[in-house]
GROMACS .gro file of N, CA and C in nm:
model
  351
    1MET      N    1   0.889  -2.889   0.608
    1MET     CA    2   0.945  -2.801   0.508
    1MET      C    3   0.831  -2.750   0.420
    2ARG      N    4   0.819  -2.621   0.409
    2ARG     CA    5   0.717  -2.562   0.325
    2ARG      C    6   0.750  -2.585   0.178
    3LYS      N    7   0.647  -2.574   0.096
    3LYS     CA    8   0.664  -2.602  -0.047
    3LYS      C    9   0.763  -2.506  -0.113
    4ASN      N   10   0.761  -2.379  -0.075
    4ASN     CA   11   0.846  -2.280  -0.140
    4ASN      C   12   0.962  -2.237  -0.051
    5SER      N   13   1.008  -2.326   0.036
    5SER     CA   14   1.119  -2.290   0.123
    5SER      C   15   1.248  -2.278   0.042
    6VAL      N   16   1.346  -2.215   0.099
    6VAL     CA   17   1.475  -2.195   0.033
    6VAL      C   18   1.540  -2.330   0.004
    7LYS      N   19   1.530  -2.421   0.100
    7LYS     CA   20   1.590  -2.553   0.083
    7LYS      C   21   1.524  -2.628  -0.033
    8ASN      N   22   1.392  -2.624  -0.041
    8ASN     CA   23   1.321  -2.694  -0.148
    8ASN      C   24   1.353  -2.631  -0.284
    9THR      N   25   1.364  -2.500  -0.290
    9THR     CA   26   1.400  -2.431  -0.414
    9THR      C   27   1.539  -2.472  -0.460
   10ARG      N   28   1.632  -2.483  -0.366
   10ARG     CA   29   1.769  -2.523  -0.399
   10ARG      C   30   1.772  -2.669  -0.447
   11ILE      N   31   1.694  -2.756  -0.383
   11ILE     CA   32   1.688  -2.897  -0.426
   11ILE      C   33   1.629  -2.907  -0.566
   12ASN      N   34   1.523  -2.828  -0.593
   12ASN     CA   35   1.463  -2.828  -0.727
   12ASN      C   36   1.566  -2.791  -0.833
   13GLY      N   37   1.646  -2.690  -0.806
   13GLY     CA   38   1.748  -2.647  -0.901
   13GLY      C   39   1.855  -2.751  -0.924
   14GLU      N   40   1.900  -2.815  -0.817
   14GLU     CA   41   2.003  -2.918  -0.828
   14GLU      C   42   1.952  -3.040  -0.905
   15VAL      N   43   1.828  -3.080  -0.875
   15VAL     CA   44   1.771  -3.195  -0.945
   15VAL      C   45   1.752  -3.162  -1.093
   16GLN      N   46   1.708  -3.039  -1.124
   16GLN     CA   47   1.691  -2.999  -1.263
   16GLN      C   48   1.823  -3.002  -1.338
   17ARG      N   49   1.928  -2.950  -1.278
   17ARG     CA   50   2.059  -2.950  -1.342
   17ARG      C   51   2.109  -3.093  -1.365
   18ALA      N   52   2.095  -3.178  -1.263
   18ALA     CA   53   2.143  -3.316  -1.275
   18ALA      C   54   2.063  -3.395  -1.379
   19LEU      N   55   1.932  -3.376  -1.382
   19LEU     CA   56   1.850  -3.447  -1.480
   19LEU      C   57   1.883  -3.403  -1.623
   20ALA      N   58   1.909  -3.274  -1.641
   20ALA     CA   59   1.946  -3.225  -1.774
   20ALA      C   60   2.077  -3.290  -1.819
   21GLU      N   61   2.173  -3.302  -1.729
   21GLU     CA   62   2.300  -3.368  -1.765
   21GLU      C   63   2.279  -3.514  -1.798
   22ILE      N   64   2.196  -3.584  -1.720
   22ILE     CA   65   2.172  -3.726  -1.743
   22ILE      C   66   2.102  -3.748  -1.876
   23ILE      N   67   1.999  -3.669  -1.904
   23ILE     CA   68   1.923  -3.687  -2.028
   23ILE      C   69   2.010  -3.652  -2.149
   24ARG      N   70   2.089  -3.547  -2.138
   24ARG     CA   71   2.169  -3.502  -2.251
   24ARG      C   72   2.287  -3.595  -2.276
   25GLY      N   73   2.353  -3.641  -2.172
   25GLY     CA   74   2.480  -3.709  -2.192
   25GLY      C   75   2.485  -3.858  -2.168
   26GLU      N   76   2.393  -3.913  -2.089
   26GLU     CA   77   2.409  -4.051  -2.048
   26GLU      C   78   2.305  -4.147  -2.105
   27LEU      N   79   2.196  -4.096  -2.159
   27LEU     CA   80   2.094  -4.183  -2.215
   27LEU      C   81   2.125  -4.212  -2.362
   28LYS      N   82   2.116  -4.337  -2.398
   28LYS     CA   83   2.147  -4.378  -2.535
   28LYS      C   84   2.023  -4.426  -2.611
   29ASP      N   85   1.905  -4.403  -2.558
   29ASP     CA   86   1.780  -4.448  -2.621
   29ASP      C   87   1.754  -4.366  -2.747
   30PRO      N   88   1.738  -4.431  -2.863
   30PRO     CA   89   1.716  -4.355  -2.987
   30PRO      C   90   1.580  -4.284  -2.992
   31ARG      N   91   1.487  -4.322  -2.904
   31ARG     CA   92   1.355  -4.257  -2.904
   31ARG      C   93   1.362  -4.116  -2.847
   32ILE      N   94   1.461  -4.089  -2.764
   32ILE     CA   95   1.471  -3.960  -2.697
   32ILE      C   96   1.529  -3.859  -2.795
   33GLY      N   97   1.454  -3.750  -2.818
   33GLY     CA   98   1.496  -3.648  -2.913
   33GLY      C   99   1.625  -3.579  -2.872
   34GLU      N  100   1.698  -3.533  -2.972
   34GLU     CA  101   1.826  -3.467  -2.945
   34GLU      C  102   1.807  -3.334  -2.875
   35VAL      N  103   1.699  -3.265  -2.907
   35VAL     CA  104   1.673  -3.135  -2.846
   35VAL      C  105   1.564  -3.152  -2.741
   36THR      N  106   1.601  -3.215  -2.631
   36THR     CA  107   1.512  -3.235  -2.518
   36THR      C  108   1.565  -3.153  -2.403
   37SER      N  109   1.481  -3.069  -2.345
   37SER     CA  110   1.527  -2.985  -2.235
   37SER      C  111   1.436  -3.002  -2.114
   38VAL      N  112   1.495  -2.990  -1.997
   38VAL     CA  113   1.421  -2.996  -1.872
   38VAL      C  114   1.379  -2.853  -1.840
   39VAL      N  115   1.249  -2.827  -1.847
   39VAL     CA  116   1.198  -2.692  -1.828
   39VAL      C  117   1.185  -2.657  -1.681
   40ALA      N  118   1.128  -2.749  -1.603
   40ALA     CA  119   1.106  -2.722  -1.460
   40ALA      C  120   1.104  -2.854  -1.385
   41VAL      N  121   1.135  -2.845  -1.256
   41VAL     CA  122   1.133  -2.961  -1.168
   41VAL      C  123   1.065  -2.919  -1.038
   42GLU      N  124   0.978  -3.005  -0.987
   42GLU     CA  125   0.914  -2.979  -0.859
   42GLU      C  126   0.927  -3.105  -0.773
   43VAL      N  127   1.014  -3.098  -0.673
   43VAL     CA  128   1.034  -3.209  -0.581
   43VAL      C  129   0.940  -3.186  -0.463
   44ALA      N  130   0.871  -3.293  -0.422
   44ALA     CA  131   0.780  -3.282  -0.308
   44ALA      C  132   0.861  -3.253  -0.182
   45PRO      N  133   0.801  -3.185  -0.086
   45PRO     CA  134   0.873  -3.151   0.038
   45PRO      C  135   0.927  -3.273   0.114
   46ASP      N  136   0.862  -3.390   0.100
   46ASP     CA  137   0.911  -3.509   0.168
   46ASP      C  138   1.014  -3.587   0.085
   47LEU      N  139   1.050  -3.534  -0.032
   47LEU     CA  140   1.151  -3.591  -0.122
   47LEU      C  141   1.113  -3.730  -0.175
   48LYS      N  142   0.985  -3.762  -0.177
   48LYS     CA  143   0.942  -3.893  -0.226
   48LYS      C  144   0.909  -3.892  -0.374
   49THR      N  145   0.855  -3.782  -0.424
   49THR     CA  146   0.815  -3.774  -0.564
   49THR      C  147   0.873  -3.649  -0.629
   50CYS      N  148   0.879  -3.653  -0.760
   50CYS     CA  149   0.936  -3.542  -0.835
   50CYS      C  150   0.863  -3.532  -0.969
   51LYS      N  151   0.812  -3.414  -1.002
   51LYS     CA  152   0.752  -3.390  -1.132
   51LYS      C  153   0.853  -3.316  -1.217
   52VAL      N  154   0.875  -3.366  -1.338
   52VAL     CA  155   0.973  -3.308  -1.430
   52VAL      C  156   0.902  -3.268  -1.557
   53TRP      N  157   0.901  -3.140  -1.588
   53TRP     CA  158   0.842  -3.091  -1.712
   53TRP      C  159   0.952  -3.083  -1.818
   54ILE      N  160   0.927  -3.149  -1.932
   54ILE     CA  161   1.026  -3.151  -2.038
   54ILE      C  162   0.966  -3.089  -2.164
   55SER      N  163   1.054  -3.037  -2.247
   55SER     CA  164   1.015  -2.979  -2.375
   55SER      C  165   1.098  -3.045  -2.483
   56VAL      N  166   1.032  -3.082  -2.593
   56VAL     CA  167   1.099  -3.149  -2.703
   56VAL      C  168   1.071  -3.071  -2.831
   57LEU      N  169   1.177  -3.044  -2.905
   57LEU     CA  170   1.163  -2.977  -3.034
   57LEU      C  171   1.126  -3.082  -3.137
   58GLY      N  172   1.011  -3.065  -3.200
   58GLY     CA  173   0.967  -3.161  -3.301
   58GLY      C  174   0.817  -3.175  -3.301
   59ASP      N  175   0.770  -3.271  -3.381
   59ASP     CA  176   0.627  -3.293  -3.392
   59ASP      C  177   0.575  -3.376  -3.274
   60GLU      N  178   0.446  -3.407  -3.278
   60GLU     CA  179   0.385  -3.480  -3.166
   60GLU      C  180   0.439  -3.622  -3.154
   61LYS      N  181   0.475  -3.683  -3.266
   61LYS     CA  182   0.532  -3.818  -3.260
   61LYS      C  183   0.666  -3.817  -3.187
   62ALA      N  184   0.749  -3.717  -3.216
   62ALA     CA  185   0.879  -3.705  -3.149
   62ALA      C  186   0.858  -3.682  -2.999
   63GLN      N  187   0.758  -3.603  -2.963
   63GLN     CA  188   0.729  -3.578  -2.822
   63GLN      C  189   0.682  -3.705  -2.753
   64ALA      N  190   0.593  -3.780  -2.817
   64ALA     CA  191   0.543  -3.904  -2.758
   64ALA      C  192   0.655  -4.008  -2.745
   65ASP      N  193   0.740  -4.018  -2.847
   65ASP     CA  194   0.852  -4.113  -2.842
   65ASP      C  195   0.949  -4.076  -2.730
   66THR      N  196   0.978  -3.947  -2.716
   66THR     CA  197   1.069  -3.903  -2.611
   66THR      C  198   1.011  -3.933  -2.474
   67LEU      N  199   0.883  -3.905  -2.455
   67LEU     CA  200   0.819  -3.932  -2.327
   67LEU      C  201   0.821  -4.081  -2.296
   68ALA      N  202   0.795  -4.167  -2.396
   68ALA     CA  203   0.800  -4.312  -2.376
   68ALA      C  204   0.943  -4.357  -2.342
   69GLY      N  205   1.041  -4.301  -2.410
   69GLY     CA  206   1.180  -4.336  -2.381
   69GLY      C  207   1.223  -4.296  -2.241
   70LEU      N  208   1.182  -4.177  -2.199
   70LEU     CA  209   1.218  -4.131  -2.064
   70LEU      C  210   1.148  -4.215  -1.958
   71ASN      N  211   1.022  -4.250  -1.982
   71ASN     CA  212   0.950  -4.333  -1.885
   71ASN      C  213   1.010  -4.472  -1.874
   72SER      N  214   1.058  -4.527  -1.985
   72SER     CA  215   1.118  -4.660  -1.980
   72SER      C  216   1.256  -4.657  -1.913
   73ALA      N  217   1.324  -4.544  -1.920
   73ALA     CA  218   1.457  -4.531  -1.859
   73ALA      C  219   1.451  -4.470  -1.719
   74GLU      N  220   1.333  -4.465  -1.660
   74GLU     CA  221   1.317  -4.398  -1.531
   74GLU      C  222   1.403  -4.462  -1.421
   75GLY      N  223   1.416  -4.594  -1.420
   75GLY     CA  224   1.499  -4.660  -1.320
   75GLY      C  225   1.645  -4.621  -1.333
   76PHE      N  226   1.696  -4.618  -1.455
   76PHE     CA  227   1.834  -4.577  -1.479
   76PHE      C  228   1.855  -4.431  -1.439
   77ILE      N  229   1.759  -4.346  -1.476
   77ILE     CA  230   1.771  -4.204  -1.444
   77ILE      C  231   1.770  -4.183  -1.294
   78LYS      N  232   1.685  -4.256  -1.223
   78LYS     CA  233   1.678  -4.245  -1.077
   78LYS      C  234   1.810  -4.291  -1.013
   79ASN      N  235   1.868  -4.399  -1.067
   79ASN     CA  236   1.995  -4.449  -1.016
   79ASN      C  237   2.106  -4.346  -1.037
   80GLN      N  238   2.112  -4.286  -1.156
   80GLN     CA  239   2.214  -4.185  -1.183
   80GLN      C  240   2.193  -4.059  -1.099
   81LEU      N  241   2.067  -4.023  -1.076
   81LEU     CA  242   2.036  -3.907  -0.992
   81LEU      C  243   2.083  -3.931  -0.849
   82ALA      N  244   2.066  -4.054  -0.800
   82ALA     CA  245   2.111  -4.087  -0.664
   82ALA      C  246   2.263  -4.078  -0.653
   83ARG      N  247   2.335  -4.109  -0.761
   83ARG     CA  248   2.481  -4.099  -0.760
   83ARG      C  249   2.529  -3.955  -0.763
   84LYS      N  250   2.454  -3.868  -0.835
   84LYS     CA  251   2.497  -3.729  -0.851
   84LYS      C  252   2.459  -3.641  -0.733
   85ILE      N  253   2.342  -3.666  -0.675
   85ILE     CA  254   2.292  -3.580  -0.567
   85ILE      C  255   2.271  -3.665  -0.442
   86ASN      N  256   2.326  -3.621  -0.332
   86ASN     CA  257   2.314  -3.693  -0.207
   86ASN      C  258   2.190  -3.642  -0.133
   87LEU      N  259   2.078  -3.712  -0.151
   87LEU     CA  260   1.954  -3.679  -0.081
   87LEU      C  261   1.919  -3.794   0.012
   88ARG      N  262   1.838  -3.763   0.112
   88ARG     CA  263   1.792  -3.867   0.204
   88ARG      C  264   1.717  -3.974   0.128
   89ASN      N  265   1.625  -3.933   0.042
   89ASN     CA  266   1.549  -4.023  -0.045
   89ASN      C  267   1.569  -3.978  -0.189
   90THR      N  268   1.583  -4.074  -0.278
   90THR     CA  269   1.584  -4.039  -0.419
   90THR      C  270   1.440  -4.041  -0.466
   91PRO      N  271   1.390  -3.930  -0.520
   91PRO     CA  272   1.247  -3.923  -0.552
   91PRO      C  273   1.207  -4.009  -0.671
   92GLN      N  274   1.082  -4.054  -0.669
   92GLN     CA  275   1.021  -4.122  -0.782
   92GLN      C  276   0.993  -4.016  -0.887
   93ILE      N  277   1.039  -4.035  -1.010
   93ILE     CA  278   1.033  -3.932  -1.113
   93ILE      C  279   0.911  -3.955  -1.202
   94ARG      N  280   0.838  -3.846  -1.228
   94ARG     CA  281   0.725  -3.849  -1.321
   94ARG      C  282   0.747  -3.741  -1.427
   95PHE      N  283   0.756  -3.784  -1.552
   95PHE     CA  284   0.782  -3.691  -1.662
   95PHE      C  285   0.650  -3.639  -1.718
   96ILE      N  286   0.645  -3.507  -1.742
   96ILE     CA  287   0.527  -3.440  -1.796
   96ILE      C  288   0.573  -3.356  -1.914
   97MET      N  289   0.499  -3.366  -2.025
   97MET     CA  290   0.534  -3.288  -2.143
   97MET      C  291   0.488  -3.144  -2.122
   98ASP      N  292   0.579  -3.049  -2.142
   98ASP     CA  293   0.550  -2.907  -2.125
   98ASP      C  294   0.509  -2.849  -2.260
   99GLN      N  295   0.389  -2.796  -2.267
   99GLN     CA  296   0.337  -2.741  -2.391
   99GLN      C  297   0.341  -2.588  -2.394
  100SER      N  298   0.403  -2.526  -2.295
  100SER     CA  299   0.397  -2.380  -2.285
  100SER      C  300   0.470  -2.310  -2.399
  101ILE      N  301   0.578  -2.366  -2.448
  101ILE     CA  302   0.652  -2.302  -2.557
  101ILE      C  303   0.569  -2.306  -2.685
  102ALA      N  304   0.510  -2.421  -2.716
  102ALA     CA  305   0.425  -2.431  -2.834
  102ALA      C  306   0.302  -2.342  -2.821
  103TYR      N  307   0.249  -2.334  -2.701
  103TYR     CA  308   0.133  -2.247  -2.678
  103TYR      C  309   0.170  -2.100  -2.699
  104GLY      N  310   0.285  -2.060  -2.650
  104GLY     CA  311   0.331  -1.922  -2.668
  104GLY      C  312   0.353  -1.888  -2.814
  105VAL      N  313   0.409  -1.981  -2.891
  105VAL     CA  314   0.431  -1.958  -3.034
  105VAL      C  315   0.297  -1.944  -3.106
  106SER      N  316   0.201  -2.030  -3.072
  106SER     CA  317   0.071  -2.021  -3.139
  106SER      C  318  -0.002  -1.892  -3.102
  107MET      N  319   0.011  -1.847  -2.978
  107MET     CA  320  -0.053  -1.721  -2.937
  107MET      C  321   0.014  -1.603  -3.008
  108SER      N  322   0.144  -1.604  -3.023
  108SER     CA  323   0.214  -1.497  -3.096
  108SER      C  324   0.169  -1.492  -3.241
  109LYS      N  325   0.151  -1.609  -3.301
  109LYS     CA  326   0.103  -1.615  -3.440
  109LYS      C  327  -0.038  -1.557  -3.451
  110LEU      N  328  -0.124  -1.591  -3.355
  110LEU     CA  329  -0.260  -1.536  -3.357
  110LEU      C  330  -0.261  -1.383  -3.340
  111ILE      N  331  -0.175  -1.334  -3.252
  111ILE     CA  332  -0.167  -1.188  -3.231
  111ILE      C  333  -0.116  -1.120  -3.358
  112ASP      N  334  -0.014  -1.179  -3.422
  112ASP     CA  335   0.036  -1.122  -3.547
  112ASP      C  336  -0.071  -1.122  -3.656
  113ASP      N  337  -0.150  -1.229  -3.663
  113ASP     CA  338  -0.258  -1.234  -3.761
  113ASP      C  339  -0.362  -1.126  -3.738
  114VAL      N  340  -0.396  -1.101  -3.614
  114VAL     CA  341  -0.494  -0.997  -3.580
  114VAL      C  342  -0.439  -0.858  -3.613
  115ASN      N  343  -0.312  -0.836  -3.585
  115ASN     CA  344  -0.250  -0.706  -3.612
  115ASN      C  345  -0.241  -0.676  -3.762
  116ARG      N  346  -0.225  -0.779  -3.845
  116ARG     CA  347  -0.218  -0.759  -3.989
  116ARG      C  348  -0.352  -0.717  -4.047
  117GLU      N  349  -0.459  -0.760  -3.985
  117GLU     CA  350  -0.593  -0.729  -4.037
  117GLU      C  351  -0.636  -0.592  -4.000
   0.00000   0.00000   0.00000
């Protein structure tokens, strides 16, 4: 299966939707921020590993706490993912903090500052 095949794209979408539901509704860890969103998911073609990019609204401490909470709940999340999606293998999940939204906001601020001058 190629990396960008239709099947892999469909699996990425399903895993992203299921992970968003699990994080939003089923995790009770107080470290996980209320405004945590799953930005992107990339499941390996062999379905063994999965990279999950998440975005958290808040400061760096809230982001670090959320990442620690998600990493500690990885076994539970993997179990719930296996129940929601019927895959041959349930992938090992690796959470990555997505900084693109914060980067975009800072670049917009810099552009506005330049335009004012």
